[in-house]
mmCIF file with all atom_site columns, C-alpha atoms in Angstrom:
data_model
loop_
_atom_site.group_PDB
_atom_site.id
_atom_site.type_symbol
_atom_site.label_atom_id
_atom_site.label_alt_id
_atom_site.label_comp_id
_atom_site.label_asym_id
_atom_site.label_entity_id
_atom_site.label_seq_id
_atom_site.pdbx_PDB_ins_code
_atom_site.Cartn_x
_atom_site.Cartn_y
_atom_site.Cartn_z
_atom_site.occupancy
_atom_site.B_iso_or_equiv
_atom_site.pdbx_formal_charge
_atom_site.auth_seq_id
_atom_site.auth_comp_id
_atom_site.auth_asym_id
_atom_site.auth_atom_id
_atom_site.pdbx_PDB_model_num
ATOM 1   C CA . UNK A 1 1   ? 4.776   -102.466 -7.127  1.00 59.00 ? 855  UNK A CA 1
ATOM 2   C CA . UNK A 1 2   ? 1.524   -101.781 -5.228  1.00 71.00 ? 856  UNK A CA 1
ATOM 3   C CA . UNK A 1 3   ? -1.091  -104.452 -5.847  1.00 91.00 ? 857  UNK A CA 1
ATOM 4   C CA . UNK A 1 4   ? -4.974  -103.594 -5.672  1.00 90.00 ? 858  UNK A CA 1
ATOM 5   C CA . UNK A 1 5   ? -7.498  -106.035 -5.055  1.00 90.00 ? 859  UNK A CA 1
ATOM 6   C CA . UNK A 1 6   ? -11.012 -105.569 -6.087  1.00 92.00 ? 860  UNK A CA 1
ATOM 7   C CA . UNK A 1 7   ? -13.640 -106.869 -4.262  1.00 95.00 ? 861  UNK A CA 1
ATOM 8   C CA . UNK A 1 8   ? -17.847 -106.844 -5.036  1.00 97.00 ? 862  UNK A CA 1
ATOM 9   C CA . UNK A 1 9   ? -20.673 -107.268 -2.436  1.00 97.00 ? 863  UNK A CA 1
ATOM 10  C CA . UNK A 1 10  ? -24.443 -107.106 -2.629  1.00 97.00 ? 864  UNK A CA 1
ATOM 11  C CA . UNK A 1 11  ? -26.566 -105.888 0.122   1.00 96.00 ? 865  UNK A CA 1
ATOM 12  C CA . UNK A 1 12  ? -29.591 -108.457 -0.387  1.00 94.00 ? 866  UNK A CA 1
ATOM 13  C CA . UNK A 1 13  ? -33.100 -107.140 2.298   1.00 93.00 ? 867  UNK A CA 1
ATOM 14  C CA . UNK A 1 14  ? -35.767 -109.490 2.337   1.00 90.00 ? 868  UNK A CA 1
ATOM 15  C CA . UNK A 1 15  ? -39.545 -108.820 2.365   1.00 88.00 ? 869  UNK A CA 1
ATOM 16  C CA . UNK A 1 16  ? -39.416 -109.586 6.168   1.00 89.00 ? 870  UNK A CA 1
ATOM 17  C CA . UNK A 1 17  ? -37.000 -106.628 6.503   1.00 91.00 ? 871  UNK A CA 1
ATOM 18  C CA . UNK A 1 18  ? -33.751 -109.219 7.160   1.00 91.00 ? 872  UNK A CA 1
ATOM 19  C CA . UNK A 1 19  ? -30.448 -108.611 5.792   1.00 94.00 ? 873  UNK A CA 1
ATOM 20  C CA . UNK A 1 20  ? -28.298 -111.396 4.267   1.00 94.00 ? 874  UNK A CA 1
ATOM 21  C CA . UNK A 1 21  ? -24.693 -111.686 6.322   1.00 93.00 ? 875  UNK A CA 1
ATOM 22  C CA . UNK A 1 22  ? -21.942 -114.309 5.869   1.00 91.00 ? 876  UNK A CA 1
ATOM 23  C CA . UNK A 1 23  ? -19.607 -115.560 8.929   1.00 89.00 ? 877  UNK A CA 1
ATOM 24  C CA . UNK A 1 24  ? -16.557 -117.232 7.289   1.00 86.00 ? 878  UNK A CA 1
ATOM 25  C CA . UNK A 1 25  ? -13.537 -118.362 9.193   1.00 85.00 ? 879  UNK A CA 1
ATOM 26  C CA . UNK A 1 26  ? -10.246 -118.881 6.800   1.00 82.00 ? 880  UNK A CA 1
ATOM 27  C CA . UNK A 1 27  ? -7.888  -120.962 9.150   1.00 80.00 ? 881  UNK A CA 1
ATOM 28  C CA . UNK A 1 28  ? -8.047  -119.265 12.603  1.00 83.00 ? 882  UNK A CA 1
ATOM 29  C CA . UNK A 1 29  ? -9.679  -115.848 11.211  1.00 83.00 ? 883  UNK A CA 1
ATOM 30  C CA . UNK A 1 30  ? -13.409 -115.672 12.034  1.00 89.00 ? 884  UNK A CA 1
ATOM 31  C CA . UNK A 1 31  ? -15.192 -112.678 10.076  1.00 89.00 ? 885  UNK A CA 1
ATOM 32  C CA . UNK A 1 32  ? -18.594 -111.225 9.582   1.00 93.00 ? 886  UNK A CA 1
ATOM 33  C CA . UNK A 1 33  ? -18.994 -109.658 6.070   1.00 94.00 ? 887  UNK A CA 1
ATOM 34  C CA . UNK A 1 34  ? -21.274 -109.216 3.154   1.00 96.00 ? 888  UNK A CA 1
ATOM 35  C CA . UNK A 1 35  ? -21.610 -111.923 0.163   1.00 94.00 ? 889  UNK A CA 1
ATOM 36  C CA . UNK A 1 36  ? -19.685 -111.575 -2.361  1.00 94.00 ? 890  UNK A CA 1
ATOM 37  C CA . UNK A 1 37  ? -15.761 -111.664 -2.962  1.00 91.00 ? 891  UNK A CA 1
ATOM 38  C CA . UNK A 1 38  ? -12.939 -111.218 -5.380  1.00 91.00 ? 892  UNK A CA 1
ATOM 39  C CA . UNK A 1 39  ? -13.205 -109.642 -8.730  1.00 92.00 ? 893  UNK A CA 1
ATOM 40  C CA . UNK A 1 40  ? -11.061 -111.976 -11.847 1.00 92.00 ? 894  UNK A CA 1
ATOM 41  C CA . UNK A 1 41  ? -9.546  -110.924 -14.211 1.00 92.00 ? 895  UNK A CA 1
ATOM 42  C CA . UNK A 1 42  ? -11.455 -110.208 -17.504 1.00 95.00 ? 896  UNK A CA 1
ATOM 43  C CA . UNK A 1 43  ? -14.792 -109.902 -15.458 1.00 95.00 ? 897  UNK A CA 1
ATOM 44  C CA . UNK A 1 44  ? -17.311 -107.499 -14.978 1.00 96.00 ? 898  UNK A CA 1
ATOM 45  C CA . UNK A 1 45  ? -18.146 -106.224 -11.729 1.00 96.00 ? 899  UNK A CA 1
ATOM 46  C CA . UNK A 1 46  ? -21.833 -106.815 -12.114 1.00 97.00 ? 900  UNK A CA 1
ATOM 47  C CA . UNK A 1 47  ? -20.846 -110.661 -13.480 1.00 97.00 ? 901  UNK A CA 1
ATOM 48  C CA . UNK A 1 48  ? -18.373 -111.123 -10.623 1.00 97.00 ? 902  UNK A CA 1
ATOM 49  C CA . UNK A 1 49  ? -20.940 -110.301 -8.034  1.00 97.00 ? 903  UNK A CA 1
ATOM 50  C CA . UNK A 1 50  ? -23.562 -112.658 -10.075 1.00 96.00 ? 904  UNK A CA 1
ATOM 51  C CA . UNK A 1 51  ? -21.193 -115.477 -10.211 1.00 95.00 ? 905  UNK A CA 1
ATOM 52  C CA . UNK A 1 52  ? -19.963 -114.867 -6.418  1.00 93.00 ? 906  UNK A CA 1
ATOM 53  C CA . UNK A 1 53  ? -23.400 -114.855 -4.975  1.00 92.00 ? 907  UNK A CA 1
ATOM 54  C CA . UNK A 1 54  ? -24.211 -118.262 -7.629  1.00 89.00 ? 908  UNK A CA 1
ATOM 55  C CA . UNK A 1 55  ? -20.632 -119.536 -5.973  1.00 88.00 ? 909  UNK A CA 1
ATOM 56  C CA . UNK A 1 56  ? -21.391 -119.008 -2.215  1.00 85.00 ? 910  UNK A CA 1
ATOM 57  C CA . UNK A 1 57  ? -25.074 -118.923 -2.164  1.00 84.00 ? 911  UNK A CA 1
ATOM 58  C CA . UNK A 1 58  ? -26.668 -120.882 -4.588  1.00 83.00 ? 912  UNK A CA 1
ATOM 59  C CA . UNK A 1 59  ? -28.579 -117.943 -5.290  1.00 88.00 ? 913  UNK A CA 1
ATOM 60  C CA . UNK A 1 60  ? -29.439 -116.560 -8.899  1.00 91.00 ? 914  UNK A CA 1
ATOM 61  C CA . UNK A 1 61  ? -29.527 -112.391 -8.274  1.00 94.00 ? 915  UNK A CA 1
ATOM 62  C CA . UNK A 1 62  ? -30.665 -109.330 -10.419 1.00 94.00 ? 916  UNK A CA 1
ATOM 63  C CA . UNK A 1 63  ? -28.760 -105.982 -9.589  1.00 95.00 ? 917  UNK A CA 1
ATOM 64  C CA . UNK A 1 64  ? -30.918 -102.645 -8.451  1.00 94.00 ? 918  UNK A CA 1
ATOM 65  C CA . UNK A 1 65  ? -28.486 -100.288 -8.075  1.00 94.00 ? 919  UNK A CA 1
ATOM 66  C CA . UNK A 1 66  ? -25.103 -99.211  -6.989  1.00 96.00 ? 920  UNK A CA 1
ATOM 67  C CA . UNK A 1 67  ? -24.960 -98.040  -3.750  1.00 96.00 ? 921  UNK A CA 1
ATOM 68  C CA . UNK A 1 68  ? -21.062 -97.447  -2.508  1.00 96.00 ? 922  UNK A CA 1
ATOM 69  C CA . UNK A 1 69  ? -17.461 -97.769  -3.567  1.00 96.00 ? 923  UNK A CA 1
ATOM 70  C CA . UNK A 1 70  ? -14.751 -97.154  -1.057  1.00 95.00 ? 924  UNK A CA 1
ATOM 71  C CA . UNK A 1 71  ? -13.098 -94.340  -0.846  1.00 92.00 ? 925  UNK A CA 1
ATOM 72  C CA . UNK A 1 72  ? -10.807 -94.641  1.866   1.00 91.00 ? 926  UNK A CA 1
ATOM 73  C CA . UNK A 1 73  ? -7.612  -96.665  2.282   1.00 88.00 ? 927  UNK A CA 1
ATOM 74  C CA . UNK A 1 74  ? -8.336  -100.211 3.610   1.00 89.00 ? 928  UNK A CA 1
ATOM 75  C CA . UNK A 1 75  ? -5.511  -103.106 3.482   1.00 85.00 ? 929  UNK A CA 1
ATOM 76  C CA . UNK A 1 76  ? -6.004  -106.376 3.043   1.00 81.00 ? 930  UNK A CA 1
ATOM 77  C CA . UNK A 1 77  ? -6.307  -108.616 6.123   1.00 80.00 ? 931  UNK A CA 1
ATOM 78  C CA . UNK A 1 78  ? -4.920  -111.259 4.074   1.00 78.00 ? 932  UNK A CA 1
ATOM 79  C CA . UNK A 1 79  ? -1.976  -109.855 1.771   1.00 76.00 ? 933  UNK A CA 1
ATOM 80  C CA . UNK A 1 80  ? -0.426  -107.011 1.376   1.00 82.00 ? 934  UNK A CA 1
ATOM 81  C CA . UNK A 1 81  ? -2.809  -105.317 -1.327  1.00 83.00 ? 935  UNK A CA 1
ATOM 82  C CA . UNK A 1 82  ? -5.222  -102.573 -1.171  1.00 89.00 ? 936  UNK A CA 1
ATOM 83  C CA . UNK A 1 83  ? -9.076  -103.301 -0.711  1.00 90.00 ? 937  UNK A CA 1
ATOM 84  C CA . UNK A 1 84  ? -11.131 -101.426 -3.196  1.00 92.00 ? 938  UNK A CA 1
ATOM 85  C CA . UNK A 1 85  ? -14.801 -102.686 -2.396  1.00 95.00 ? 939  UNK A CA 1
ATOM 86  C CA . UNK A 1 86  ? -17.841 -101.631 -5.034  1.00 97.00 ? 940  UNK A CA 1
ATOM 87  C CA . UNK A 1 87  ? -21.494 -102.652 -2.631  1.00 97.00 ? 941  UNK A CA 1
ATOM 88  C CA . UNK A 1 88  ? -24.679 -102.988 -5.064  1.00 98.00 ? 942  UNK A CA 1
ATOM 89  C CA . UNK A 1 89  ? -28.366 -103.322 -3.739  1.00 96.00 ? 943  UNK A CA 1
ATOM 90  C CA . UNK A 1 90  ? -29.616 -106.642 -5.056  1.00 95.00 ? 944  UNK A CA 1
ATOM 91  C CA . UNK A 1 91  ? -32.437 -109.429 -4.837  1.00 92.00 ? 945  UNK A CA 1
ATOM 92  C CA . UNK A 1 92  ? -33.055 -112.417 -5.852  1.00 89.00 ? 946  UNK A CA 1
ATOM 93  C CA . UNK A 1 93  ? -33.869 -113.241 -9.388  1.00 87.00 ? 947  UNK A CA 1
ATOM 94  C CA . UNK A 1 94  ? -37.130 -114.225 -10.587 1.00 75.00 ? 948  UNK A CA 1
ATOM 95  C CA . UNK A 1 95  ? -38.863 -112.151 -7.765  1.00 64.00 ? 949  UNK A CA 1
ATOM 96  C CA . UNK A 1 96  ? -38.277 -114.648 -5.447  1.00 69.00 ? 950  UNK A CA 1
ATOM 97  C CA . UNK A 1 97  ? -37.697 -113.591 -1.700  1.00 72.00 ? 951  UNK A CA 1
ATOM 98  C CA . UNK A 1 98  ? -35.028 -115.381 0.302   1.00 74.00 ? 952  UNK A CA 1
ATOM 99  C CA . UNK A 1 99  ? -36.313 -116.590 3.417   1.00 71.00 ? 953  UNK A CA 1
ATOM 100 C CA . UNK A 1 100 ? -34.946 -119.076 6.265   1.00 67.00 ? 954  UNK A CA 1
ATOM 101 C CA . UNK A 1 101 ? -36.265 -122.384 4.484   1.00 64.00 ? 955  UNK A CA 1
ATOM 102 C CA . UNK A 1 102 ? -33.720 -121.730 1.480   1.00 65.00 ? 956  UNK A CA 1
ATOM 103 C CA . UNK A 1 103 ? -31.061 -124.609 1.024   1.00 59.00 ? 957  UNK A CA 1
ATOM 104 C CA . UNK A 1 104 ? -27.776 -122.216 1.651   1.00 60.00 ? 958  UNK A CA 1
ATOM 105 C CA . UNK A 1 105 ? -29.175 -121.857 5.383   1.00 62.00 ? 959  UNK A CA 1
ATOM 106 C CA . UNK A 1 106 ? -27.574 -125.126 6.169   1.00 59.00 ? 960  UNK A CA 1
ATOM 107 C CA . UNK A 1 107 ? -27.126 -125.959 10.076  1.00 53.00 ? 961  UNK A CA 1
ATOM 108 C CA . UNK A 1 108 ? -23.232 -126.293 10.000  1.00 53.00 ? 962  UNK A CA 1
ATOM 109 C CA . UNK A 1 109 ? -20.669 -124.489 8.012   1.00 55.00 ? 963  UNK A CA 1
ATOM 110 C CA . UNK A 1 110 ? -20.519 -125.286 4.278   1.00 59.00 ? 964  UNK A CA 1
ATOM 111 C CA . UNK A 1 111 ? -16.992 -125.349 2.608   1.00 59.00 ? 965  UNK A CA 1
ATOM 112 C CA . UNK A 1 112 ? -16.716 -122.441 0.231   1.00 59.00 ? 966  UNK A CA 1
ATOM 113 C CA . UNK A 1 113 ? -16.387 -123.472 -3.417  1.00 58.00 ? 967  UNK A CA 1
ATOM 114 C CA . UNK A 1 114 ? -13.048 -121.623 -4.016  1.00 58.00 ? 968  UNK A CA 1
ATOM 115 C CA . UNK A 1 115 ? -11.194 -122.354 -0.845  1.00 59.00 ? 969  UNK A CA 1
ATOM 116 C CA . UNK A 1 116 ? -12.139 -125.730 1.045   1.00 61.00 ? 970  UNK A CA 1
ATOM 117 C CA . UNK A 1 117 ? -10.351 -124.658 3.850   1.00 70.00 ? 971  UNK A CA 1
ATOM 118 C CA . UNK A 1 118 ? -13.003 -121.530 4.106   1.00 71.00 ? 972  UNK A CA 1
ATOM 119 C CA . UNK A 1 119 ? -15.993 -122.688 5.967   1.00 83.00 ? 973  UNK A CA 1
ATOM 120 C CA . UNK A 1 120 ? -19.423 -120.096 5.446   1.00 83.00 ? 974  UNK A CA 1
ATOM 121 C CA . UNK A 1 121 ? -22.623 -119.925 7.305   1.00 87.00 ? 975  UNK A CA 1
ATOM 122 C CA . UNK A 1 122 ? -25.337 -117.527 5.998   1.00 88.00 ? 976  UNK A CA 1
ATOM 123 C CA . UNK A 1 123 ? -28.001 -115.641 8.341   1.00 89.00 ? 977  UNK A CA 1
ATOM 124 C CA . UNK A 1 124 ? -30.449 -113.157 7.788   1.00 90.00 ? 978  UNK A CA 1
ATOM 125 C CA . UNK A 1 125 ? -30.642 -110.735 10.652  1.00 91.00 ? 979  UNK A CA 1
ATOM 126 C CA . UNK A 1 126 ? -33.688 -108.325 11.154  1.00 92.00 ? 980  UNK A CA 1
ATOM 127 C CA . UNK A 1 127 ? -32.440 -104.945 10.117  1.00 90.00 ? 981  UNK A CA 1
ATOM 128 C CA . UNK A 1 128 ? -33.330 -103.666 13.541  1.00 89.00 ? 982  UNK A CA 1
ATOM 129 C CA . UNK A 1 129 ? -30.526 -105.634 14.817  1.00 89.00 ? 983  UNK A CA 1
ATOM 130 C CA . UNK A 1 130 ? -28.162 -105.306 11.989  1.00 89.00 ? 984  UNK A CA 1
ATOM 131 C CA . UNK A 1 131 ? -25.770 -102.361 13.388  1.00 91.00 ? 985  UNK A CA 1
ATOM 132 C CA . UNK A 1 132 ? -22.226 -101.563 11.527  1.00 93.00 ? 986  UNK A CA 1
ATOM 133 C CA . UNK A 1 133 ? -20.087 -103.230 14.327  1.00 92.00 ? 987  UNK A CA 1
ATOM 134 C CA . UNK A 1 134 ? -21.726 -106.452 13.570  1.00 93.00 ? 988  UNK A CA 1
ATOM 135 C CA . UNK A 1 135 ? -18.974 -105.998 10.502  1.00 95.00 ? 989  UNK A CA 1
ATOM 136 C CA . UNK A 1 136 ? -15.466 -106.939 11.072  1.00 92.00 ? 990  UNK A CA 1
ATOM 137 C CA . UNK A 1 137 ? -14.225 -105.167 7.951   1.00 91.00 ? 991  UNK A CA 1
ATOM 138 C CA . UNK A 1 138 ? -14.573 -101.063 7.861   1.00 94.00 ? 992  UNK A CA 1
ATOM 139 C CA . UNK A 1 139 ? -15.644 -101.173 4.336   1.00 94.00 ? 993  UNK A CA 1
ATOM 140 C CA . UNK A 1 140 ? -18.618 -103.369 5.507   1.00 95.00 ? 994  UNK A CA 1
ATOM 141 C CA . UNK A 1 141 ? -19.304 -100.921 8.546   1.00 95.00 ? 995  UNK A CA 1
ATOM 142 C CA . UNK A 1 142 ? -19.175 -97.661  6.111   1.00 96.00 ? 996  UNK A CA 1
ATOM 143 C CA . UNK A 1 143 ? -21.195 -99.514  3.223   1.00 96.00 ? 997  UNK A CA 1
ATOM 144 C CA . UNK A 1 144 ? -24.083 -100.661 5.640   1.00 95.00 ? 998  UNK A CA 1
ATOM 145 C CA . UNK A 1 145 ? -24.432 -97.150  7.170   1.00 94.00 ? 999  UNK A CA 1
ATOM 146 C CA . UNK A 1 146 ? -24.774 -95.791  3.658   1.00 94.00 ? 1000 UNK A CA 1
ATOM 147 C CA . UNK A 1 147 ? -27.454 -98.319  3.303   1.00 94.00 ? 1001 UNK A CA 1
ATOM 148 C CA . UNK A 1 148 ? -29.226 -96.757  6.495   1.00 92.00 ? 1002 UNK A CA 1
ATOM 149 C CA . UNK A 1 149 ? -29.202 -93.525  5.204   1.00 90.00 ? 1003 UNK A CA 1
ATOM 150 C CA . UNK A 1 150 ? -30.313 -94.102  1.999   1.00 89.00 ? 1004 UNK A CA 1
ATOM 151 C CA . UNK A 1 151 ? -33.163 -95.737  3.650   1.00 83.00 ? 1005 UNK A CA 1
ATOM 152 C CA . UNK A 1 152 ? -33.353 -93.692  6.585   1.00 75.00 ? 1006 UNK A CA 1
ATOM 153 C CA . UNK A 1 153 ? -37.622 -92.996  6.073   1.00 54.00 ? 1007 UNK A CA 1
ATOM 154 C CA . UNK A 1 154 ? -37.932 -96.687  5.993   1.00 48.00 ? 1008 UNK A CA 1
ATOM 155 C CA . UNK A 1 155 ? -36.289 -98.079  9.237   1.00 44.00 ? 1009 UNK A CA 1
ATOM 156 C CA . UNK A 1 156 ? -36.081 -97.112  13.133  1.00 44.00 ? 1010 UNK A CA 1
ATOM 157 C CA . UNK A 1 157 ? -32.638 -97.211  13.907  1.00 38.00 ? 1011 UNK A CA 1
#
């Protein structure tokens, strides 16, 4: 039997034009990714992407829209299931904007809540700088140009 394992991300852009990214290392693997992570069993996407970013982040988030699904065949890097990644456009909740001075910008690597032996550090890039191969994963890279394009008027790539 084939397993599947479904993953949600959200694609948070400040006010300043930044872009929230997460570097995680799990053991010796170093990766650059969205937040987000794992959906459980029983859950909604839009409640496992609440409660991921409220895991990781610290970070209460409303939902704007969907904005890509995968639809290409990606393995895990970790097992031997396939990825099936849903991205959503979010902010924070409240109308807050995220900015540098929030508490999940620590200095040194926080240990994730699910997996001590996951370390996460949190930047916010300006978009100008944010290109796909920043991404180690290819649903990342394909998800975040979709993101350009939708806002292709908006940016100067």
């Amino acid at each position: 039997m084939f397993l599947f394992n479904v993953r949600v991300y959200g694609i948070l852009v400040n006010q300043q034009n930044e872009v929230l990214i997460s570097d995680e290392q799990v053991g010796s693997f170093a990766f650059t990714k969205f937040p987000g992570g794992g959906l459980e069993y029983g859950e909604g996407l839009i409640d496992a992407l609440k409660r991921e970013y409220l895991e990781e982040c610290n970070l209460e988030i409303e939902v704007i829209e969907h904005l890509y699904t995968t639809d290409f065949f990606e393995k895990s890097s970790f097992n031997d299931s396939q990825i099936i990644s849903i991205y959503y456009l979010i902010r924070p909740r409240y109308g807050k904007d995220l900015t540098i001075d929030h508490p999940m910008f620590a200095p040194v690597p926080m240990p994730a809540a699910d997996n001590p032996d996951k370390d996460i550090i949190f930047r916010l890039i300006p978009l100008t700088q944010a290109r796909a191969e920043i991404f180690t994963f290819k649903t990342d890279q394909v998800a975040w140009e979709v993101y350009l394009d939708t806002q292709s008027g908006h940016i100067d790539r």
